């Protein structure tokens, strides 16, 4: 028989309360560690690039104060509508995923409102919230100018395309800036003759170019899939523990992640299937289509489709310069492609990245990271392109361009605030265009 161990005389049995407190502290530390882990994961997933379904970066912090010695005369903004529900076609794709993965994911991931055809393309509650928050930021930024411009009534104008999501965005923006209803109601451009905001619907030449680009788009997507597809499928299949998904299915999952983030602020459902690199790759896969349908990588028409829009913008600038005391600030509400067409004319992709050649399916990952055309940067929900008009102490006009609230320097400008002549030169061949003639076949 083993001898009973001898205890040191100095040994004191711990009191029950002390042992309980040790357990409480241990549990608290573990809970804090778990909380920190999930908060970190939450933050990481919130930063995923989600193409045109990316939420608007309301926390953008840009040093864009009015420059010393400059008087702000006018602002003009082109804004995409707030976060909306998917198209009916996308809803059909989402329904297929719901059926396929019904027993593979938690029931909370299946959201009936995302496939309700009554919601198709409509502005969401989060889209209204983000629009109001953006309008508040804009008003605070231009408070002196916009406060002055509330009298007379025409000194602020709001213009929208004839789509529910754009009109609802415009009305929300206007009521936030002007809760007392001093300004004129939102002016809506009928779709049938809209060459300013929903211009693609009235350009037969663009429709033909879109159809002609279909083969090139499919070719580039096939090249992409042959290089990156296996890694993407392996990553997502491992997450879901299922190997039944095509790359098109995974692209739908990626869009579903975007809608989860933008409409529901929910990063821990479908978005948990992706890491940053996989999201980057899937954004490029989508951008291969966007860059050819709406972006700079087409025949030629996309680079001129915003000519009527900029003709109107320059006309409003000239009117403001003739009488600065009655300058009108204008807010135009439209669509992702409207901002892409405007970006093409200005050459924004040259300002947003060091790699500005046409994007292709066989780009290296380094080139993917540094490309200029990127929808998550250019056209997240509520994206906006701003043009500020200034007058210096010598009565010379200057302008500053802003993308999503941050100043962006045009080629030919040595500073963010640049002589207006640079902008006029850039737009010279497009101002005064005869839109219907340009769009004829």
Coordinates of C-alpha atoms in Angstrom, one line a residue:
X1 CA 0.0 0.0 0.0
X2 CA 1.3 3.4 -0.9
X3 CA 2.0 5.8 1.9
X4 CA -0.3 8.8 2.3
X5 CA 1.5 11.9 1.0
X6 CA 2.7 14.2 3.7
X7 CA 1.4 17.8 3.4
X8 CA 3.7 20.6 4.1
X9 CA 2.8 22.3 7.3
X10 CA 2.5 25.6 5.5
X11 CA -0.2 24.3 3.1
X12 CA -3.5 26.0 3.5
X13 CA -6.6 24.7 1.7
X14 CA -8.1 27.5 -0.5
X15 CA -11.3 28.9 0.7
X16 CA -14.3 28.1 -1.4
X17 CA -15.0 31.8 -2.2
X18 CA -11.5 32.3 -3.4
X19 CA -11.8 29.3 -5.7
X20 CA -15.1 30.6 -7.0
X21 CA -13.6 34.0 -7.8
X22 CA -10.8 32.4 -9.7
X23 CA -13.3 30.6 -11.9
X24 CA -15.3 33.8 -12.4
X25 CA -12.2 35.6 -13.5
X26 CA -11.2 32.7 -15.8
X27 CA -14.6 32.6 -17.4
X28 CA -14.6 36.4 -17.8
X29 CA -11.2 36.3 -19.5
X30 CA -12.3 33.6 -21.9
X31 CA -15.5 35.4 -22.7
X32 CA -13.6 38.6 -23.4
X33 CA -11.1 36.7 -25.6
X34 CA -14.0 35.2 -27.6
X35 CA -15.7 38.6 -27.8
X36 CA -12.5 40.3 -29.1
X37 CA -12.1 37.5 -31.7
X38 CA -15.6 37.9 -33.0
X39 CA -15.3 41.7 -33.0
X40 CA -12.1 41.4 -34.9
X41 CA -13.7 39.0 -37.4
X42 CA -16.7 41.4 -37.7
X43 CA -14.5 44.3 -38.4
X44 CA -12.5 42.4 -41.0
X45 CA -15.6 41.2 -42.8
X46 CA -17.0 44.7 -42.8
X47 CA -14.0 45.8 -44.9
X48 CA -14.5 43.3 -47.7
X49 CA -14.6 44.8 -51.2
X50 CA -18.0 43.9 -52.4
X51 CA -18.2 45.5 -55.8
X52 CA -21.2 47.6 -56.6
X53 CA -23.0 46.1 -53.5
X54 CA -20.4 47.6 -51.1
X55 CA -21.9 49.8 -48.4
X56 CA -21.2 53.5 -48.5
X57 CA -18.2 54.5 -46.4
X58 CA -19.9 57.0 -44.1
X59 CA -16.8 57.0 -41.9
X60 CA -14.6 58.5 -44.7
X61 CA -12.3 61.0 -43.0
X62 CA -10.9 63.4 -45.6
X63 CA -9.0 66.6 -45.2
X64 CA -11.1 68.7 -47.6
X65 CA -11.6 72.1 -45.9
X66 CA -12.2 75.1 -48.1
X67 CA -8.8 76.3 -49.1
X68 CA -7.5 79.6 -47.8
X69 CA -8.1 82.6 -50.1
X70 CA -10.9 80.8 -51.9
X71 CA -14.6 81.5 -51.9
X72 CA -17.0 78.6 -52.5
X73 CA -19.5 79.6 -55.1
X74 CA -21.4 76.5 -56.0
X75 CA -21.5 72.7 -55.5
X76 CA -22.9 70.1 -58.0
X77 CA -23.2 66.5 -57.0
X78 CA -24.0 63.3 -58.9
X79 CA -25.2 60.6 -56.5
X80 CA -26.1 57.0 -56.9
X81 CA -29.3 55.8 -55.1
X82 CA -28.9 54.2 -51.7
X83 CA -28.8 50.5 -51.0
X84 CA -31.6 48.7 -52.9
X85 CA -32.9 45.2 -53.1
X86 CA -31.7 42.9 -55.9
X87 CA -33.1 42.6 -59.4
X88 CA -35.7 39.9 -60.2
X89 CA -33.0 37.9 -62.0
X90 CA -30.7 38.1 -59.0
X91 CA -33.6 37.0 -56.8
X92 CA -34.0 33.8 -58.9
X93 CA -30.3 33.1 -58.4
X94 CA -30.6 33.6 -54.7
X95 CA -33.6 31.3 -54.5
X96 CA -31.6 28.6 -56.2
X97 CA -28.8 29.0 -53.6
X98 CA -31.4 28.9 -50.8
X99 CA -32.8 25.6 -52.1
X100 CA -29.3 24.2 -52.7
X101 CA -27.9 25.1 -49.2
X102 CA -31.1 24.9 -47.2
X103 CA -29.7 22.1 -45.0
X104 CA -26.1 23.3 -45.1
X105 CA -26.4 26.8 -43.4
X106 CA -28.3 28.1 -40.3
X107 CA -31.9 29.1 -41.0
X108 CA -31.1 32.7 -40.0
X109 CA -29.1 32.9 -43.3
X110 CA -32.2 32.4 -45.4
X111 CA -34.0 35.7 -45.6
X112 CA -37.4 35.7 -47.4
X113 CA -37.4 39.4 -48.0
X114 CA -34.4 39.0 -50.3
X115 CA -36.4 37.0 -52.8
X116 CA -39.7 38.8 -52.4
X117 CA -40.4 40.1 -56.0
X118 CA -42.3 43.1 -54.5
X119 CA -39.0 44.3 -53.2
X120 CA -37.1 44.0 -56.5
X121 CA -34.9 47.1 -57.1
X122 CA -36.6 49.1 -54.4
X123 CA -34.7 51.4 -52.0
X124 CA -34.3 49.6 -48.7
X125 CA -34.6 51.0 -45.2
X126 CA -30.8 51.0 -44.8
X127 CA -30.6 52.9 -48.1
X128 CA -32.9 55.6 -46.7
X129 CA -30.8 55.7 -43.5
X130 CA -27.5 56.0 -45.3
X131 CA -28.9 58.6 -47.6
X132 CA -30.0 60.7 -44.7
X133 CA -26.6 60.3 -43.0
X134 CA -24.8 61.3 -46.2
X135 CA -27.1 64.3 -46.6
X136 CA -26.3 65.4 -43.0
X137 CA -22.6 65.2 -43.8
X138 CA -23.1 67.2 -47.0
X139 CA -25.1 69.9 -45.2
X140 CA -22.6 70.2 -42.4
X141 CA -19.8 70.5 -45.0
X142 CA -21.6 73.2 -47.0
X143 CA -23.8 74.7 -44.3
X144 CA -23.0 78.4 -45.1
X145 CA -23.5 77.9 -48.8
X146 CA -26.7 75.9 -48.6
X147 CA -28.2 78.0 -45.8
X148 CA -27.7 81.1 -48.1
X149 CA -29.1 79.2 -51.0
X150 CA -32.4 78.5 -49.3
X151 CA -33.5 81.9 -50.4
X152 CA -34.5 82.5 -53.2
X153 CA -36.2 79.1 -53.7
X154 CA -34.5 78.1 -57.0
X155 CA -31.0 78.4 -55.5
X156 CA -30.9 74.6 -54.7
X157 CA -32.1 72.1 -57.2
X158 CA -32.7 68.4 -56.9
X159 CA -33.0 66.3 -60.0
X160 CA -33.7 62.6 -60.4
X161 CA -34.1 59.9 -63.0
X162 CA -37.5 58.3 -63.3
X163 CA -36.8 55.2 -61.1
X164 CA -38.3 54.6 -57.7
X165 CA -35.0 54.1 -56.0
X166 CA -33.6 57.3 -57.3
X167 CA -36.6 59.4 -56.6
X168 CA -36.9 58.0 -53.0
X169 CA -33.2 58.7 -52.5
X170 CA -33.6 62.3 -53.8
X171 CA -36.6 63.0 -51.6
X172 CA -34.8 61.6 -48.5
X173 CA -31.8 63.7 -49.3
X174 CA -33.8 66.9 -49.9
X175 CA -36.0 66.5 -46.7
X176 CA -32.8 66.0 -44.6
X177 CA -31.1 69.1 -46.0
X178 CA -34.3 71.1 -46.1
X179 CA -36.7 69.9 -43.4
X180 CA -38.7 73.1 -43.5
X181 CA -39.4 72.7 -47.2
X182 CA -37.9 75.9 -48.5
X183 CA -36.5 74.4 -51.7
X184 CA -38.3 73.3 -54.9
X185 CA -39.6 69.7 -55.1
X186 CA -37.4 67.1 -56.8
X187 CA -37.5 67.4 -60.6
X188 CA -37.9 64.1 -62.4
X189 CA -36.6 63.6 -65.9
X190 CA -38.9 61.3 -67.9
X191 CA -37.1 58.1 -68.9
X192 CA -38.3 58.4 -72.5
X193 CA -36.1 61.4 -73.2
X194 CA -33.5 61.1 -70.4
X195 CA -30.0 61.8 -71.8
X196 CA -28.6 63.1 -68.6
X197 CA -29.0 60.5 -65.8
X198 CA -30.5 57.3 -67.2
X199 CA -28.8 57.8 -70.6
X200 CA -28.1 54.2 -71.5
X201 CA -31.9 53.7 -72.0
X202 CA -31.8 56.2 -74.9
X203 CA -28.7 55.2 -76.8
X204 CA -29.1 52.5 -79.5
X205 CA -25.4 52.7 -80.2
X206 CA -24.6 51.8 -76.5
X207 CA -27.0 48.9 -76.7
X208 CA -25.2 47.5 -79.8
X209 CA -21.8 48.0 -78.1
X210 CA -23.0 46.1 -75.0
X211 CA -24.2 43.2 -77.2
X212 CA -20.9 43.2 -79.1
X213 CA -18.9 43.1 -75.8
X214 CA -20.7 39.9 -74.6
X215 CA -18.2 37.5 -76.3
X216 CA -15.2 39.4 -75.0
X217 CA -16.7 39.5 -71.5
X218 CA -17.2 35.7 -71.5
X219 CA -13.7 35.1 -72.9
X220 CA -12.1 37.2 -70.0
X221 CA -14.3 35.5 -67.4
X222 CA -13.2 32.1 -68.8
X223 CA -9.5 33.1 -68.6
X224 CA -10.1 34.3 -65.0
X225 CA -11.8 31.0 -64.0
X226 CA -9.0 28.9 -65.5
X227 CA -6.4 30.7 -63.3
X228 CA -8.2 31.5 -60.1
X229 CA -11.4 29.4 -60.1
X230 CA -10.0 26.3 -58.4
X231 CA -8.6 28.3 -55.4
X232 CA -11.9 30.1 -55.0
X233 CA -14.0 26.9 -55.2
X234 CA -11.6 25.2 -52.7
X235 CA -11.9 28.1 -50.2
X236 CA -15.7 28.3 -50.3
X237 CA -16.2 24.6 -50.4
X238 CA -14.1 24.2 -47.3
X239 CA -16.2 26.8 -45.5
X240 CA -19.5 25.1 -46.5
X241 CA -18.3 21.6 -46.4
X242 CA -19.9 21.0 -49.8
X243 CA -18.5 20.8 -53.2
X244 CA -21.5 21.3 -55.5
X245 CA -21.1 25.0 -56.3
X246 CA -20.1 26.4 -59.7
X247 CA -18.2 29.7 -59.9
X248 CA -21.4 31.4 -61.0
X249 CA -23.0 30.1 -57.8
X250 CA -20.1 31.4 -55.8
X251 CA -20.5 34.8 -57.5
X252 CA -24.1 34.8 -56.4
X253 CA -23.0 34.0 -52.8
X254 CA -20.6 37.0 -53.1
X255 CA -23.5 39.3 -54.1
X256 CA -25.6 37.9 -51.3
X257 CA -22.8 38.9 -48.9
X258 CA -22.9 42.4 -50.4
X259 CA -26.7 42.6 -49.8
X260 CA -26.3 41.3 -46.3
X261 CA -23.8 44.0 -45.6
X262 CA -25.5 46.9 -47.3
X263 CA -29.2 46.1 -46.5
X264 CA -28.8 44.4 -43.1
X265 CA -25.3 45.3 -41.8
X266 CA -24.8 41.6 -41.2
X267 CA -21.2 40.5 -41.9
X268 CA -21.4 37.1 -40.1
X269 CA -23.7 35.1 -42.5
X270 CA -22.8 34.8 -46.2
X271 CA -19.8 37.1 -45.8
X272 CA -18.2 34.6 -43.4
X273 CA -17.6 32.4 -46.5
X274 CA -15.0 34.9 -47.8
X275 CA -11.6 36.2 -46.8
X276 CA -10.2 39.5 -48.3
X277 CA -8.3 37.9 -51.1
X278 CA -11.2 35.8 -52.3
X279 CA -13.4 38.9 -52.2
X280 CA -10.8 40.8 -54.2
X281 CA -10.8 38.1 -56.8
X282 CA -14.6 37.9 -57.1
X283 CA -14.8 41.6 -57.4
X284 CA -12.5 41.5 -60.4
X285 CA -14.6 38.7 -61.9
X286 CA -17.6 41.0 -61.7
X287 CA -15.6 44.0 -62.8
X288 CA -14.7 42.2 -66.0
X289 CA -18.3 42.7 -67.0
X290 CA -18.8 46.2 -65.5
X291 CA -15.6 47.6 -67.2
X292 CA -16.9 46.5 -70.6
X293 CA -20.6 47.3 -70.3
X294 CA -20.2 50.6 -68.5
X295 CA -16.6 51.3 -67.9
X296 CA -13.6 52.4 -70.0
X297 CA -12.8 49.0 -71.5
X298 CA -15.3 49.2 -74.4
X299 CA -15.2 50.3 -78.0
X300 CA -15.6 54.1 -77.5
X301 CA -19.2 55.0 -76.7
X302 CA -18.8 54.6 -72.9
X303 CA -16.2 57.4 -72.8
X304 CA -18.7 59.9 -74.3
X305 CA -22.1 58.8 -73.0
X306 CA -22.0 61.4 -70.2
X307 CA -21.5 64.3 -72.7
X308 CA -25.0 65.7 -72.2
X309 CA -24.7 65.5 -68.4
X310 CA -21.4 67.4 -68.4
X311 CA -22.8 69.9 -70.9
X312 CA -25.5 70.7 -68.4
X313 CA -23.0 70.8 -65.5
X314 CA -20.7 73.3 -67.4
X315 CA -23.8 75.4 -68.3
X316 CA -24.7 75.6 -64.6
X317 CA -21.1 76.6 -63.9
X318 CA -21.2 79.4 -66.5
X319 CA -24.5 80.6 -65.2
X320 CA -23.1 80.7 -61.6
X321 CA -20.0 82.7 -62.8
X322 CA -22.1 85.3 -64.5
X323 CA -23.8 86.1 -61.2
X324 CA -22.1 84.5 -58.2
X325 CA -24.6 85.9 -55.7
X326 CA -27.4 83.8 -57.2
X327 CA -25.4 80.6 -58.1
X328 CA -27.5 77.5 -58.0
X329 CA -26.2 74.3 -56.3
X330 CA -27.5 71.1 -58.0
X331 CA -27.9 67.5 -56.7
X332 CA -28.6 64.9 -59.3
X333 CA -29.7 61.4 -58.4
X334 CA -29.1 58.5 -60.6
X335 CA -27.4 55.1 -60.9
X336 CA -24.1 53.2 -60.7
X337 CA -23.6 53.3 -64.4
X338 CA -24.3 57.1 -64.5
X339 CA -21.2 57.6 -62.2
X340 CA -19.2 55.1 -64.3
X341 CA -20.0 56.9 -67.5
X342 CA -19.0 60.2 -65.8
X343 CA -15.9 58.6 -64.6
X344 CA -15.0 57.4 -68.1
X345 CA -15.3 60.9 -69.5
X346 CA -13.1 62.4 -66.7
X347 CA -10.6 59.5 -66.8
X348 CA -11.0 58.7 -63.1
X349 CA -9.5 55.2 -63.4
X350 CA -6.2 57.0 -64.2
X351 CA -6.4 58.7 -60.8
X352 CA -7.6 55.7 -58.7
X353 CA -4.9 53.2 -59.5
X354 CA -1.4 52.7 -60.9
X355 CA -2.5 50.0 -63.2
X356 CA -4.7 51.6 -65.8
X357 CA -4.6 49.2 -68.8
X358 CA -7.8 47.4 -69.6
X359 CA -8.5 44.9 -66.9
X360 CA -8.3 41.2 -67.9
X361 CA -9.0 37.8 -66.5
X362 CA -5.3 36.9 -66.4
X363 CA -4.1 39.9 -64.4
X364 CA -1.7 39.0 -61.6
X365 CA -2.9 39.5 -58.0
X366 CA -0.6 42.5 -57.7
X367 CA -2.1 44.1 -60.8
X368 CA -5.6 43.3 -59.4
X369 CA -4.8 45.2 -56.2
X370 CA -3.5 48.3 -58.1
X371 CA -6.1 48.6 -60.9
X372 CA -7.8 51.9 -61.5
X373 CA -11.3 50.6 -62.3
X374 CA -12.7 49.0 -59.1
X375 CA -16.5 49.1 -58.5
X376 CA -16.2 49.0 -54.7
X377 CA -14.2 52.2 -54.8
X378 CA -16.1 53.9 -57.6
X379 CA -19.7 53.0 -57.2
X380 CA -20.7 51.6 -53.7
X381 CA -24.3 52.2 -52.8
X382 CA -24.8 56.0 -52.3
X383 CA -21.6 56.8 -54.1
X384 CA -21.2 60.4 -55.3
X385 CA -19.1 62.6 -57.5
X386 CA -18.9 66.2 -56.4
X387 CA -17.7 69.3 -58.2
X388 CA -17.0 72.4 -56.1
X389 CA -16.7 75.8 -57.8
X390 CA -14.4 78.4 -56.3
X391 CA -13.4 82.0 -56.9
X392 CA -10.0 83.2 -55.8
X393 CA -9.0 86.7 -54.6
X394 CA -8.4 87.7 -58.2
X395 CA -11.9 86.6 -59.3
X396 CA -10.4 83.6 -61.2
X397 CA -12.5 80.4 -61.2
X398 CA -11.2 77.1 -59.8
X399 CA -12.7 73.7 -59.2
X400 CA -12.2 70.7 -57.0
X401 CA -13.4 67.2 -57.7
X402 CA -14.5 64.8 -55.0
X403 CA -15.3 61.1 -55.1
X404 CA -17.3 59.8 -52.2
X405 CA -16.5 62.8 -50.1
X406 CA -12.7 62.8 -50.7
X407 CA -10.8 65.2 -53.0
X408 CA -9.4 63.5 -56.1
X409 CA -6.8 65.3 -58.3
X410 CA -7.3 65.3 -62.1
X411 CA -4.4 64.9 -64.4
X412 CA -3.1 68.3 -65.4
X413 CA -3.8 69.7 -61.9
X414 CA -0.8 70.4 -59.6
X415 CA -3.2 70.7 -56.6
X416 CA -6.6 69.4 -55.6
X417 CA -8.1 72.9 -56.2
X418 CA -7.4 73.5 -59.9
X419 CA -8.0 76.2 -62.5
X420 CA -11.3 75.7 -64.1
X421 CA -9.6 75.8 -67.5
X422 CA -8.2 72.4 -66.9
X423 CA -11.7 70.9 -66.6
X424 CA -12.9 72.8 -69.7
X425 CA -10.0 71.4 -71.7
X426 CA -10.7 67.9 -70.5
X427 CA -14.3 68.2 -71.6
X428 CA -13.8 70.3 -74.7
X429 CA -14.7 67.6 -77.3
X430 CA -17.8 66.5 -75.4
X431 CA -19.4 69.8 -74.3
X432 CA -22.4 70.7 -76.5
X433 CA -22.6 67.2 -78.0
X434 CA -25.7 66.3 -80.0
X435 CA -26.7 63.2 -78.0
X436 CA -29.2 61.7 -80.4
X437 CA -26.8 62.0 -83.3
X438 CA -24.0 60.4 -81.3
X439 CA -26.2 57.5 -80.3
X440 CA -27.6 56.7 -83.8
X441 CA -26.4 53.5 -85.4

